[in-house]
Coordinates of C-alpha atoms in Angstrom, one line a residue:
Chain A
M139 CA 74.2 126.8 48.9
A140 CA 73.2 123.5 49.9
V141 CA 70.3 122.0 48.0
P142 CA 67.4 121.2 50.0
Q143 CA 66.3 117.5 50.3
H144 CA 63.1 116.5 49.4
A145 CA 61.4 113.1 49.5
V146 CA 61.1 112.4 45.6
S147 CA 58.8 109.9 44.5
I148 CA 60.1 108.1 41.7
A149 CA 57.6 106.1 39.4
P150 CA 58.4 102.6 39.3
R151 CA 60.1 101.8 35.9
R152 CA 57.7 100.0 33.6
T153 CA 58.6 96.4 33.2
V154 CA 56.3 95.7 30.3
G155 CA 57.4 97.1 27.0
L156 CA 54.7 98.7 24.5
R157 CA 52.3 96.5 23.0
G158 CA 51.5 97.0 19.3
H159 CA 51.9 100.2 17.3
P160 CA 49.6 100.5 14.3
V161 CA 51.5 103.6 13.0
L162 CA 54.7 101.4 12.9
G163 CA 52.9 98.5 11.7
L164 CA 52.0 100.8 9.0
L165 CA 55.1 102.0 8.3
L166 CA 56.7 98.5 8.2
I167 CA 53.9 97.6 5.3
V168 CA 54.6 100.7 3.4
L169 CA 58.4 99.7 3.7
A170 CA 57.8 96.4 2.1
V171 CA 55.9 98.1 -0.7
V172 CA 58.6 100.6 -1.4
V173 CA 61.2 97.8 -1.4
I174 CA 58.9 96.1 -4.1
V175 CA 58.6 99.4 -6.1
Q176 CA 62.0 100.3 -5.7
E177 CA 63.6 96.7 -6.2
R178 CA 65.8 97.8 -8.9
A179 CA 67.5 100.3 -6.7
F180 CA 67.4 97.6 -4.2
R181 CA 69.4 95.4 -6.2
T182 CA 72.0 98.0 -7.3
V183 CA 72.5 98.5 -3.4
E184 CA 73.3 94.7 -3.1
A185 CA 75.6 94.4 -6.2
T186 CA 77.5 97.5 -4.4
L187 CA 77.7 95.9 -1.0
M188 CA 78.5 92.5 -2.6
A189 CA 81.5 93.7 -4.7
P190 CA 83.9 94.3 -1.9
L191 CA 82.8 91.2 0.0
L192 CA 83.3 89.0 -3.3
S193 CA 86.9 90.8 -3.7
A194 CA 87.8 89.5 -0.3
V195 CA 86.6 86.0 -1.2
L196 CA 87.8 85.7 -4.6
T197 CA 91.2 85.6 -6.3
G198 CA 90.3 88.2 -8.8
G199 CA 88.8 91.6 -8.0
A200 CA 85.2 92.7 -8.1
V201 CA 83.3 95.9 -9.1
P202 CA 79.5 96.6 -9.0
V203 CA 78.1 97.9 -12.3
D204 CA 74.4 98.8 -11.8
T205 CA 72.5 95.6 -10.9
A206 CA 75.4 93.2 -11.4
V207 CA 78.9 92.6 -10.2
M208 CA 81.7 91.9 -12.5
I209 CA 84.3 89.4 -11.1
G210 CA 87.6 88.3 -11.9
I211 CA 89.0 91.6 -12.6
G212 CA 92.7 91.4 -13.3
Q213 CA 92.3 87.6 -14.3
S214 CA 91.9 86.0 -17.7
D215 CA 88.2 85.6 -17.5
V216 CA 85.8 88.1 -16.5
Y217 CA 82.5 87.3 -15.6
R218 CA 79.2 89.4 -14.9
L219 CA 77.0 88.3 -12.2
A220 CA 73.6 89.7 -12.8
I221 CA 71.2 90.0 -9.3
T222 CA 67.8 89.2 -10.8
S223 CA 64.6 90.3 -9.4
M224 CA 64.0 86.6 -8.3
C225 CA 67.6 86.3 -7.0
S226 CA 67.5 89.8 -4.9
T227 CA 67.3 89.8 -1.1
A228 CA 64.3 92.1 -1.8
V229 CA 62.2 88.7 -2.0
L230 CA 63.3 87.9 1.3
F231 CA 63.0 91.0 3.0
V232 CA 59.4 91.9 1.6
P233 CA 57.5 89.1 3.3
L234 CA 59.5 89.7 6.6
L235 CA 58.4 93.2 6.8
A236 CA 54.8 92.9 5.9
L237 CA 54.6 90.1 8.7
A238 CA 56.0 92.2 11.2
G239 CA 54.1 95.1 10.2
L240 CA 50.6 93.2 10.1
I241 CA 51.1 91.8 13.7
L242 CA 52.1 95.1 15.0
L243 CA 48.8 96.6 13.7
G244 CA 47.1 94.8 16.7
P245 CA 47.7 95.0 20.5
R246 CA 49.0 91.6 21.2
F247 CA 52.8 91.9 20.4
R248 CA 55.4 93.9 22.1
L249 CA 57.2 96.3 19.9
R250 CA 60.5 95.8 20.9
R251 CA 60.5 92.0 20.6
V252 CA 58.7 92.5 17.0
F253 CA 61.6 94.8 15.9
A254 CA 64.3 92.2 17.6
G255 CA 62.8 89.4 15.8
L256 CA 62.4 91.3 12.4
G257 CA 66.2 92.4 12.7
V258 CA 67.1 88.9 13.3
G259 CA 65.0 87.3 10.5
L260 CA 66.2 89.8 8.0
M261 CA 69.8 89.3 9.1
I262 CA 69.6 85.7 8.5
S263 CA 68.0 86.1 5.1
L264 CA 70.6 88.6 4.4
V265 CA 73.6 86.5 5.2
A266 CA 72.0 83.6 3.5
N267 CA 71.3 85.2 0.4
F268 CA 74.7 87.0 0.2
G269 CA 76.3 83.5 1.2
R270 CA 74.5 82.2 -2.0
Y271 CA 75.9 84.9 -4.0
A272 CA 79.6 84.3 -2.9
L273 CA 79.3 80.6 -3.2
A274 CA 77.9 81.0 -6.6
A275 CA 81.0 83.5 -7.7
W276 CA 83.4 81.1 -6.1
A277 CA 82.1 78.3 -8.0
L278 CA 82.2 80.3 -11.2
E279 CA 85.8 81.3 -10.7
T280 CA 86.8 78.0 -9.4
F281 CA 85.0 75.4 -11.8
G282 CA 83.6 77.6 -14.5
L283 CA 80.0 77.7 -15.8
E284 CA 79.3 74.1 -14.7
G285 CA 80.3 74.6 -10.9
F286 CA 78.0 78.0 -11.2
D287 CA 75.4 76.0 -12.4
V288 CA 75.4 73.5 -9.5
V289 CA 75.5 76.1 -6.8
H290 CA 73.0 78.6 -8.4
R291 CA 70.3 75.8 -9.3
W292 CA 70.7 73.3 -6.5
A293 CA 72.9 74.1 -3.5
G294 CA 72.2 77.9 -3.3
S295 CA 68.6 77.5 -3.8
L296 CA 67.9 75.2 -1.4
L297 CA 70.2 77.0 1.3
V298 CA 68.0 80.2 0.6
I299 CA 64.9 78.2 0.9
F300 CA 65.7 76.6 4.2
A301 CA 67.5 79.5 5.4
F302 CA 64.4 82.0 4.6
A303 CA 62.0 79.3 6.4
F304 CA 64.6 79.4 9.3
A305 CA 64.4 83.2 9.2
F306 CA 60.5 83.3 9.5
F307 CA 60.5 80.7 12.4
V308 CA 63.3 82.8 14.3
M309 CA 61.6 86.0 13.8
L310 CA 58.3 84.7 15.0
K311 CA 59.9 82.7 17.9
I312 CA 61.4 86.1 19.2
A313 CA 58.3 88.1 18.3
T314 CA 55.8 85.9 20.4
G315 CA 57.9 85.3 23.1
G316 CA 57.7 87.0 26.6
G317 CA 53.9 87.8 25.4
R318 CA 50.7 87.0 26.9
Q319 CA 50.2 83.5 28.1
P320 CA 46.7 81.8 28.5
A321 CA 45.1 82.8 31.7
A322 CA 44.7 79.7 34.2
K323 CA 41.3 79.1 35.2
G324 CA 39.7 77.2 37.9
P325 CA 40.6 76.1 41.3
R326 CA 43.4 73.8 41.9
R327 CA 42.3 70.3 42.5
G328 CA 44.0 67.3 43.2
I329 CA 44.1 64.4 40.6
Q330 CA 47.1 62.9 40.9
P331 CA 48.9 60.5 38.5
T332 CA 48.3 56.9 39.5
D333 CA 50.9 55.3 41.4
P334 CA 52.7 52.6 39.0
A335 CA 52.7 50.3 42.2
Chain B
M79 CA 59.5 93.5 -10.9
N80 CA 56.6 92.6 -13.6
T81 CA 53.5 90.6 -13.1
T82 CA 55.2 87.3 -13.8
E83 CA 58.2 87.7 -11.4
S84 CA 55.6 89.1 -8.7
A85 CA 53.7 85.7 -9.0
Q86 CA 56.9 83.9 -8.9
A87 CA 57.9 85.5 -5.8
L88 CA 54.9 85.0 -4.3
A89 CA 54.7 81.6 -4.9
F90 CA 58.0 81.4 -3.5
V91 CA 57.1 83.0 -0.2
L92 CA 53.8 80.7 0.1
L93 CA 56.2 77.9 -0.5
V94 CA 58.8 78.7 2.0
I95 CA 55.9 79.4 4.6
F96 CA 54.5 75.9 4.1
L97 CA 58.1 74.3 4.4
G98 CA 58.8 76.3 7.5
Y99 CA 55.4 75.1 8.9
V100 CA 56.2 71.4 8.1
L101 CA 59.6 71.7 9.8
L102 CA 57.8 73.4 12.9
I103 CA 55.4 70.3 13.2
V104 CA 57.8 67.4 12.3
I105 CA 60.4 68.5 15.3
P106 CA 58.4 68.6 18.1
F107 CA 56.1 65.5 17.0
L108 CA 59.2 63.6 16.8
R109 CA 60.6 64.9 20.1
R110 CA 57.4 64.5 22.2
R111 CA 57.4 62.3 25.4
P112 CA 54.6 60.0 26.5
N113 CA 51.9 61.5 28.6
P114 CA 51.4 60.0 32.2
E115 CA 48.2 58.7 33.1
G116 CA 45.8 59.8 36.3
D117 CA 42.9 57.9 38.1
S118 CA 39.9 58.3 36.2
D119 CA 37.8 57.3 39.3
L120 CA 38.3 61.2 40.4
L121 CA 36.3 62.4 37.6
D122 CA 32.8 61.8 36.4
F123 CA 32.9 60.9 32.5
H124 CA 29.6 61.2 30.5
V125 CA 29.6 60.3 26.7
F126 CA 27.7 62.1 24.1
I127 CA 26.7 60.2 20.9
A128 CA 25.0 62.3 18.5
A129 CA 23.2 59.6 16.4
R130 CA 21.0 60.0 13.5
D131 CA 20.0 57.0 11.8
E132 CA 22.8 55.1 13.3
E133 CA 21.1 51.7 13.7
S134 CA 24.0 49.9 11.8
V135 CA 26.6 50.8 14.5
I136 CA 24.8 52.2 17.6
G137 CA 24.2 49.0 19.3
A138 CA 27.9 47.6 19.0
T139 CA 29.0 51.0 20.3
I140 CA 27.2 51.1 23.4
A141 CA 28.0 47.4 23.9
R142 CA 31.9 48.1 23.5
L143 CA 31.9 51.0 25.7
R144 CA 29.9 49.4 28.4
S145 CA 32.5 46.5 28.5
Q146 CA 35.3 48.9 28.7
F147 CA 34.1 51.5 31.1
D148 CA 31.5 50.1 33.5
R149 CA 31.4 53.7 35.4
L150 CA 30.8 55.8 32.2
H151 CA 27.5 57.5 31.4
I152 CA 26.3 57.1 27.9
W153 CA 24.1 59.5 26.5
V154 CA 22.7 58.7 23.1
I155 CA 21.1 61.7 21.1
D156 CA 18.5 60.4 18.9
D157 CA 18.2 63.0 16.2
A158 CA 14.9 62.3 14.9
S159 CA 16.1 59.2 13.2
L160 CA 14.0 57.4 10.5
D161 CA 15.5 54.1 11.5
A162 CA 15.5 51.8 14.5
T163 CA 18.2 53.9 16.5
G164 CA 16.0 55.0 19.3
R165 CA 14.4 51.5 19.7
I166 CA 18.1 49.9 19.9
V167 CA 18.9 52.4 22.4
T168 CA 15.8 52.0 24.6
E169 CA 15.8 48.5 24.6
A170 CA 19.6 48.5 26.1
M171 CA 18.5 51.0 28.6
S172 CA 16.4 48.3 30.4
T173 CA 19.7 46.6 31.6
D174 CA 22.1 49.5 31.7
P175 CA 21.1 52.2 34.2
R176 CA 23.8 54.3 33.1
L177 CA 22.7 54.7 29.4
H178 CA 20.2 57.6 28.7
L179 CA 18.5 58.4 25.6
V180 CA 17.9 62.0 24.6
S181 CA 14.9 62.0 21.9
R182 CA 15.0 64.8 19.6
R183 CA 11.9 65.2 17.4
L184 CA 11.0 67.4 14.4
P185 CA 11.0 70.2 13.7
E186 CA 13.4 71.0 16.4
A187 CA 15.7 68.0 15.3
R188 CA 18.0 67.6 12.2
K189 CA 19.7 70.9 12.8
G190 CA 23.0 69.6 13.0
K191 CA 25.3 68.1 15.3
G192 CA 26.1 71.1 17.5
A193 CA 22.5 71.4 18.1
A194 CA 22.1 67.6 19.0
L195 CA 24.9 68.1 21.6
N196 CA 23.5 71.1 23.0
A197 CA 20.3 69.3 23.8
A198 CA 22.3 66.6 25.6
F199 CA 24.2 69.2 27.5
D200 CA 20.8 70.8 28.9
T201 CA 19.5 67.3 29.7
L202 CA 22.6 66.5 31.6
R203 CA 22.5 69.7 33.6
A204 CA 19.0 69.1 34.5
W205 CA 19.7 65.3 35.4
L206 CA 22.6 66.4 37.4
P207 CA 22.1 67.1 41.4
D208 CA 22.6 70.6 42.2
D209 CA 25.7 70.0 44.4
V210 CA 27.8 68.3 41.6
D211 CA 31.0 70.1 41.0
P212 CA 31.1 70.8 37.4
T213 CA 35.0 70.7 37.4
Q214 CA 35.0 67.2 38.2
V215 CA 32.5 66.3 35.3
V216 CA 33.9 65.6 32.1
V217 CA 31.6 65.3 28.7
L218 CA 33.4 63.0 26.0
V219 CA 32.0 63.4 22.5
V220 CA 32.2 60.2 20.5
D221 CA 31.0 59.4 17.1
A222 CA 28.3 56.8 16.6
D223 CA 30.9 54.4 15.2
G224 CA 33.7 55.5 17.5
R225 CA 35.9 53.0 19.5
L226 CA 38.0 54.5 22.5
A227 CA 41.2 53.0 23.4
P228 CA 41.3 51.4 26.8
N229 CA 43.5 53.9 28.5
A230 CA 41.4 56.7 27.1
L231 CA 39.9 58.0 30.7
A232 CA 43.2 57.2 32.4
Q233 CA 45.2 59.5 30.0
A234 CA 42.4 62.0 29.9
A235 CA 42.4 62.3 33.9
G236 CA 46.6 62.3 34.0
P237 CA 48.2 65.4 35.2
V238 CA 48.7 67.3 32.0
A239 CA 45.2 66.7 31.0
F240 CA 42.2 67.1 33.2
G241 CA 44.6 66.7 36.2
D242 CA 45.5 70.1 35.7
P243 CA 42.4 72.4 36.8
S244 CA 43.3 74.8 34.1
T245 CA 42.5 72.4 31.1
G246 CA 39.0 72.6 29.7
A247 CA 39.4 70.4 26.8
V248 CA 41.2 67.4 25.6
Q249 CA 41.5 65.9 22.0
V250 CA 42.9 62.3 21.9
A251 CA 44.4 60.8 18.7
V252 CA 42.4 59.7 15.8
W253 CA 43.1 56.3 14.4
M254 CA 41.2 54.6 11.4
S255 CA 39.5 51.5 12.6
N256 CA 39.2 49.8 9.2
R257 CA 42.8 50.5 8.4
D258 CA 43.8 46.8 7.8
D259 CA 40.9 46.1 5.7
A260 CA 41.7 44.7 2.1
R261 CA 38.2 44.7 1.0
P262 CA 36.4 47.6 2.3
L263 CA 33.7 47.6 -0.5
P264 CA 32.7 43.9 -0.3
G265 CA 30.6 42.8 -3.6
Q266 CA 32.3 45.8 -5.7
A267 CA 35.2 45.5 -8.3
R268 CA 38.7 44.7 -7.4
W269 CA 39.9 48.1 -8.4
R270 CA 37.3 49.9 -6.2
N271 CA 38.6 47.7 -3.4
R272 CA 42.4 48.7 -3.9
L273 CA 41.4 52.2 -4.1
G274 CA 39.3 52.2 -1.3
S275 CA 41.9 50.4 0.8
Y276 CA 44.4 53.0 -0.4
L277 CA 42.1 55.8 0.6
I278 CA 41.7 54.4 4.1
R279 CA 45.7 54.0 4.5
M280 CA 46.2 57.6 3.5
Q281 CA 43.4 58.6 6.0
D282 CA 45.2 56.6 8.8
I283 CA 48.3 58.2 7.8
E284 CA 47.3 61.7 7.8
F285 CA 45.4 61.5 11.3
R286 CA 48.4 59.7 13.0
T287 CA 51.2 61.7 11.6
A288 CA 50.4 65.0 9.9
I289 CA 47.3 66.2 11.9
A290 CA 48.9 64.8 15.1
A291 CA 52.0 66.7 14.3
M292 CA 49.9 69.7 14.1
Q293 CA 48.2 69.1 17.1
S294 CA 51.6 68.7 18.9
L295 CA 52.8 71.9 17.7
R296 CA 49.5 73.5 19.2
G297 CA 50.3 71.7 22.7
H298 CA 53.2 74.0 22.6
T299 CA 51.3 77.2 21.3
A300 CA 48.5 76.5 23.9
S301 CA 46.0 76.4 20.7
V302 CA 45.0 72.7 20.4
G303 CA 41.8 72.3 18.2
L304 CA 39.1 69.9 19.0
G305 CA 37.9 67.1 16.6
G306 CA 34.5 65.9 16.4
N307 CA 35.5 62.3 17.7
G308 CA 37.4 61.7 20.9
Q309 CA 36.6 65.3 22.3
F310 CA 36.8 65.8 26.0
V311 CA 35.5 68.9 27.7
R312 CA 35.1 69.7 31.4
L313 CA 31.7 70.5 32.1
S314 CA 32.4 73.9 33.9
A315 CA 34.0 74.6 30.5
L316 CA 31.0 74.2 28.7
I317 CA 28.9 76.0 31.3
D318 CA 31.3 79.1 31.1
I319 CA 31.0 79.1 27.0
A320 CA 27.2 78.4 27.4
G321 CA 27.0 81.5 29.6
E322 CA 29.0 83.7 27.4
Y323 CA 27.9 82.5 24.0
G324 CA 24.6 81.1 24.7
A325 CA 25.3 77.6 24.1
P326 CA 28.6 75.4 24.1
W327 CA 28.1 74.3 20.6
H328 CA 27.6 76.5 17.6
G329 CA 26.6 76.5 14.0
S330 CA 29.7 76.3 11.9
L331 CA 30.2 73.1 9.8
L332 CA 33.3 72.7 11.8
E333 CA 31.2 72.8 15.3
D334 CA 34.2 70.9 17.1
Y335 CA 37.0 73.2 16.2
E336 CA 34.7 76.1 16.9
L337 CA 34.2 74.5 20.3
G338 CA 37.9 74.5 20.9
V339 CA 38.0 78.3 20.1
H340 CA 35.2 78.8 22.5
V341 CA 36.8 76.8 25.3
M342 CA 40.0 79.0 24.9
L343 CA 38.2 82.3 24.8
T344 CA 36.8 81.5 27.9
G345 CA 40.2 80.9 29.6
H346 CA 40.5 77.3 29.4
R347 CA 43.5 75.5 28.2
T348 CA 43.1 72.8 25.5
V349 CA 45.4 69.8 25.5
Y350 CA 46.2 66.9 22.9
L351 CA 46.8 63.4 23.8
H352 CA 48.7 61.3 21.4
D353 CA 49.1 58.3 23.8
T354 CA 45.5 57.2 23.7
H355 CA 43.1 57.3 20.8
V356 CA 39.6 57.1 19.6
A357 CA 39.2 54.8 16.2
Q358 CA 36.5 55.7 13.6
E359 CA 35.8 54.2 10.1
A360 CA 38.0 55.9 7.4
L361 CA 35.9 56.6 4.1
P362 CA 36.9 54.1 1.3
S363 CA 35.2 56.2 -1.8
W364 CA 36.5 59.6 -3.1
R365 CA 33.3 60.8 -3.5
R366 CA 32.0 60.4 0.3
L367 CA 35.8 61.7 1.4
L368 CA 35.5 64.7 -0.8
I369 CA 32.1 65.6 0.4
Q370 CA 33.5 65.2 4.1
R371 CA 36.4 67.3 3.4
V372 CA 34.5 69.9 1.7
R373 CA 32.5 70.3 4.6
W374 CA 35.4 70.5 6.9
C375 CA 37.1 73.0 4.6
Q376 CA 33.9 75.1 4.6
G377 CA 33.8 75.1 8.3
G378 CA 37.2 76.1 8.6
M379 CA 36.3 79.0 6.4
Q380 CA 33.2 79.9 8.6
C381 CA 35.6 79.8 11.7
A382 CA 37.8 82.6 10.1
R383 CA 35.4 85.2 11.8
Y384 CA 36.7 84.4 15.1
L385 CA 40.3 85.7 14.1
G386 CA 39.3 89.0 15.5
Q387 CA 38.4 87.6 19.0
I388 CA 41.3 85.5 19.0
F389 CA 43.6 88.5 18.4
R390 CA 41.8 90.4 21.1
S391 CA 41.6 87.8 23.6
P392 CA 44.1 87.6 26.6
N393 CA 43.3 83.8 26.9
F394 CA 45.5 83.1 23.6
S395 CA 49.2 83.1 23.7
N396 CA 50.9 85.2 21.1
A397 CA 52.2 82.0 19.4
G398 CA 48.7 80.3 19.9
A399 CA 47.1 83.3 18.1
L400 CA 49.4 83.1 15.3
E401 CA 49.0 79.3 14.8
A402 CA 45.3 79.8 14.9
S403 CA 45.6 82.6 12.5
Y404 CA 47.5 80.3 10.0
F405 CA 44.9 77.4 10.4
L406 CA 41.9 79.5 9.9
L407 CA 43.7 81.1 6.9
M408 CA 45.0 78.2 5.4
P409 CA 41.8 77.6 3.2
Y410 CA 42.2 81.1 1.7
I411 CA 46.0 80.5 1.1
Q412 CA 45.2 77.2 -0.6
L413 CA 42.6 79.0 -2.9
V414 CA 45.3 81.5 -3.8
G415 CA 47.4 78.5 -4.7
V416 CA 44.9 77.1 -6.9
V417 CA 45.4 80.0 -9.1
L418 CA 48.8 80.6 -8.6
W419 CA 50.6 77.3 -8.8
P420 CA 49.1 76.3 -12.2
A421 CA 49.7 80.0 -13.4
V422 CA 53.7 80.1 -12.3
F423 CA 54.1 76.8 -14.0
V424 CA 52.5 77.5 -17.4
T425 CA 54.4 80.9 -17.4
M426 CA 57.3 79.3 -16.7
V427 CA 57.1 76.7 -19.6
A428 CA 55.8 79.3 -21.9
Q429 CA 58.8 81.7 -21.3
G430 CA 61.2 78.7 -21.6
A431 CA 59.8 77.6 -24.8
V432 CA 59.9 80.9 -26.4
T433 CA 63.4 81.2 -25.2
V434 CA 64.9 77.8 -26.3
G435 CA 62.5 77.2 -29.1
S436 CA 59.8 74.5 -28.2
V437 CA 58.4 73.1 -24.9
G438 CA 60.7 69.7 -25.4
A439 CA 63.7 71.8 -25.8
W440 CA 63.0 73.6 -22.6
L441 CA 62.1 70.4 -20.7
L442 CA 65.3 68.7 -21.5
A443 CA 67.1 72.0 -20.4
S444 CA 65.3 72.2 -17.3
W445 CA 65.6 68.6 -16.0
W446 CA 67.5 70.2 -13.3
L447 CA 64.4 71.6 -11.6
L448 CA 63.2 68.1 -11.1
P449 CA 65.2 67.3 -8.0
L450 CA 64.1 70.9 -6.5
V451 CA 60.5 70.1 -7.1
V452 CA 60.9 66.6 -5.2
V453 CA 62.7 68.2 -2.4
T454 CA 60.2 71.1 -1.8
G455 CA 57.0 69.7 -3.6
V456 CA 57.0 66.0 -2.7
V457 CA 59.0 65.3 0.5
P458 CA 57.1 67.4 2.6
F459 CA 54.2 65.0 2.2
A460 CA 56.3 61.9 1.6
V461 CA 57.9 62.5 4.9
W462 CA 54.6 61.4 6.8
P463 CA 54.4 57.8 5.5
V464 CA 58.0 57.3 6.9
I465 CA 57.1 58.6 10.2
Y466 CA 54.0 56.4 10.1
R467 CA 56.1 53.5 9.5
R468 CA 58.4 54.1 12.4
Q469 CA 55.5 54.8 15.0
C470 CA 52.6 53.0 13.7
A471 CA 53.4 50.2 11.1
P472 CA 57.0 49.0 11.7
Q473 CA 56.2 45.9 9.9
A474 CA 55.6 47.3 6.7
S475 CA 58.1 47.0 4.0
W476 CA 60.1 49.8 2.6
L477 CA 58.8 49.2 -1.0
R478 CA 55.0 49.4 0.6
V479 CA 56.2 52.7 2.3
F480 CA 57.4 54.2 -0.9
G481 CA 54.3 53.5 -2.4
W482 CA 52.6 55.2 0.3
C483 CA 54.8 58.0 0.0
L484 CA 53.9 58.8 -3.4
G485 CA 50.3 57.8 -2.8
Y486 CA 50.2 60.4 0.1
W487 CA 51.6 63.1 -2.0
L488 CA 48.9 62.6 -4.5
Y489 CA 46.1 62.1 -1.9
M490 CA 46.9 65.6 -0.7
Y491 CA 45.9 67.1 -3.8
Q492 CA 42.3 66.6 -2.9
T493 CA 42.6 69.7 -0.7
Y494 CA 42.5 72.1 -3.7
V495 CA 39.4 70.5 -5.1
C496 CA 37.9 70.8 -1.6
V497 CA 38.8 74.1 -1.2
V498 CA 37.2 75.3 -4.5
R499 CA 34.3 73.7 -3.7
A500 CA 33.9 74.8 -0.2
F501 CA 34.4 78.5 -1.1
W502 CA 31.6 78.1 -3.7
R503 CA 29.4 76.8 -1.2
L504 CA 30.5 79.7 1.1
V505 CA 29.9 82.5 -1.4
T506 CA 26.4 80.8 -2.5
G507 CA 25.4 80.6 0.9
R508 CA 25.1 76.9 1.1
N509 CA 25.6 75.8 4.5
G510 CA 23.6 72.6 4.9
W511 CA 24.8 69.6 7.1
A512 CA 25.8 66.8 5.0
K513 CA 26.5 63.7 7.2
T514 CA 28.7 61.1 5.8
R515 CA 27.2 57.9 5.6
R516 CA 28.6 54.8 7.5
N517 CA 30.5 52.3 5.6
A518 CA 27.9 49.5 6.9
E519 CA 25.0 51.4 5.5
S520 CA 23.4 51.3 2.2
T521 CA 25.8 52.1 -0.8
T522 CA 23.2 53.9 -2.7
L523 CA 23.3 56.8 -0.2
V524 CA 26.3 58.8 -0.2
T525 CA 25.2 61.5 2.5
K526 CA 22.3 62.7 4.4
E527 CA 21.6 66.2 4.0
A528 CA 19.7 68.3 6.9

């Protein structure tokens, strides 16, 4: 049986995304608080994720133990790399989550862009901090404690500081893009640049 | 995470935000291109000079402006001066038909610079013929000792400034006119003069690099702030603000920044011009400098009340709203820093001393912290004198620039003193207008309280 044809009116697709979302904003802020409260569990997850990564990078094996990673498994020297509260990626995640939550509380920012910015910001922070862990572990295995000290104290610190600043910038750049532009006001009037001739 | 670790984490985050902001303002500032000029004859410029007891400078300022710009209308607002300010202007008016005096008398007078400028605005509107197009009239606010660069009006008429009809206000760069004065305090001890000379140079560096860079960033975020000197506003924008908010200038201690916020809230663009400038006298004494900066800081704190309006306004870009928020919250963030930084430092030293046995042993074991402190705590300040040498003082030796770098880093610590004092004045309701005295005035008077 033929289906009767009707003139169907299709509503135009929304081209402008949702702006703001207080509930999601609050959820992000709550998530930031949860990360702070549960930072030990967060570090345990970090250690679990880091272990296979370090196994791939280092000569010896690596296994997670609570909030630390044992490296040099199968080698003569085995080290315990502890992820402290101050070294944890949680310190980088919390401000990004809180800021994204705060700007979603108001009606200005587009939801999709804020989440895209937050995702990229978190990824940059994660890669930078895991890169620092890996660099410190490699220096420890290759050069011993002195090598570890150099990376942990200087190179790693600077890497994370500047990567975190970059993550902030990128997050805000993405979140603020495509948003409101100030309205132009007043009639066009011709004040032309002076002729250099 | 215990309290100490939480404080350290917060300190780390604030540090990173600060470093990120510095990078954000340095890059566009170094990459900026010169602004083209326009035909200033296509606009009518009116200069407002708020003058309260300005006999020491007002005559020279009028003469200088007239010699530079013959078409300019000059409006001097005599705010119930106790000296010869009014008489000097009246005498000059006899030979200058484009010079005007707005006399204010007590009890209406001496209510702040904003009130004085509002009086001039009302007088100007009454004076202008009804058929004048307010979009073609530009009001320029200059300090009583302000010196405009010869290209100021041509720059203001350029296509990125008032050549664009969406532009409501323009702020030009600010230089310090006495930057090369080796003896800014004649008759006083040599060390005082050296200190004065140092303070003057630091203010010149601050305005021509760090503040200029902040304004350059704001050019990208469409949130340029206006200053009290070298501020151009289209008359139509002032009329819009008066229509919506009662008067163009309001009562904040930072009435210039407040005006900029209102310009943007009413849908006009603000623009920063770095290729022209207004020169003003820098302050050669710590005491006067701190009083001035406390006033600015308190004014910034007062302006934080606009955050809600800024975030709701369709006339601010998203980036502009965030930038303005950062600027307006900065004094409060610094206030947190006043407590946080020393607390983190003391805790770190105490914990370290307990762990290794003594403070001395901890210092020896922690020498590696020094390069990190330099990179994150000194370089962000020390970078500005290097940029200053490149852009403003190429003749300066590198040894001198090194001294400026250290000096500028130390100079910036005054903000912590100011922010505490400003906050105290804010919570105790002390909102009086303390006008900083001119260098040419008597040295026994530091400020003039309203």
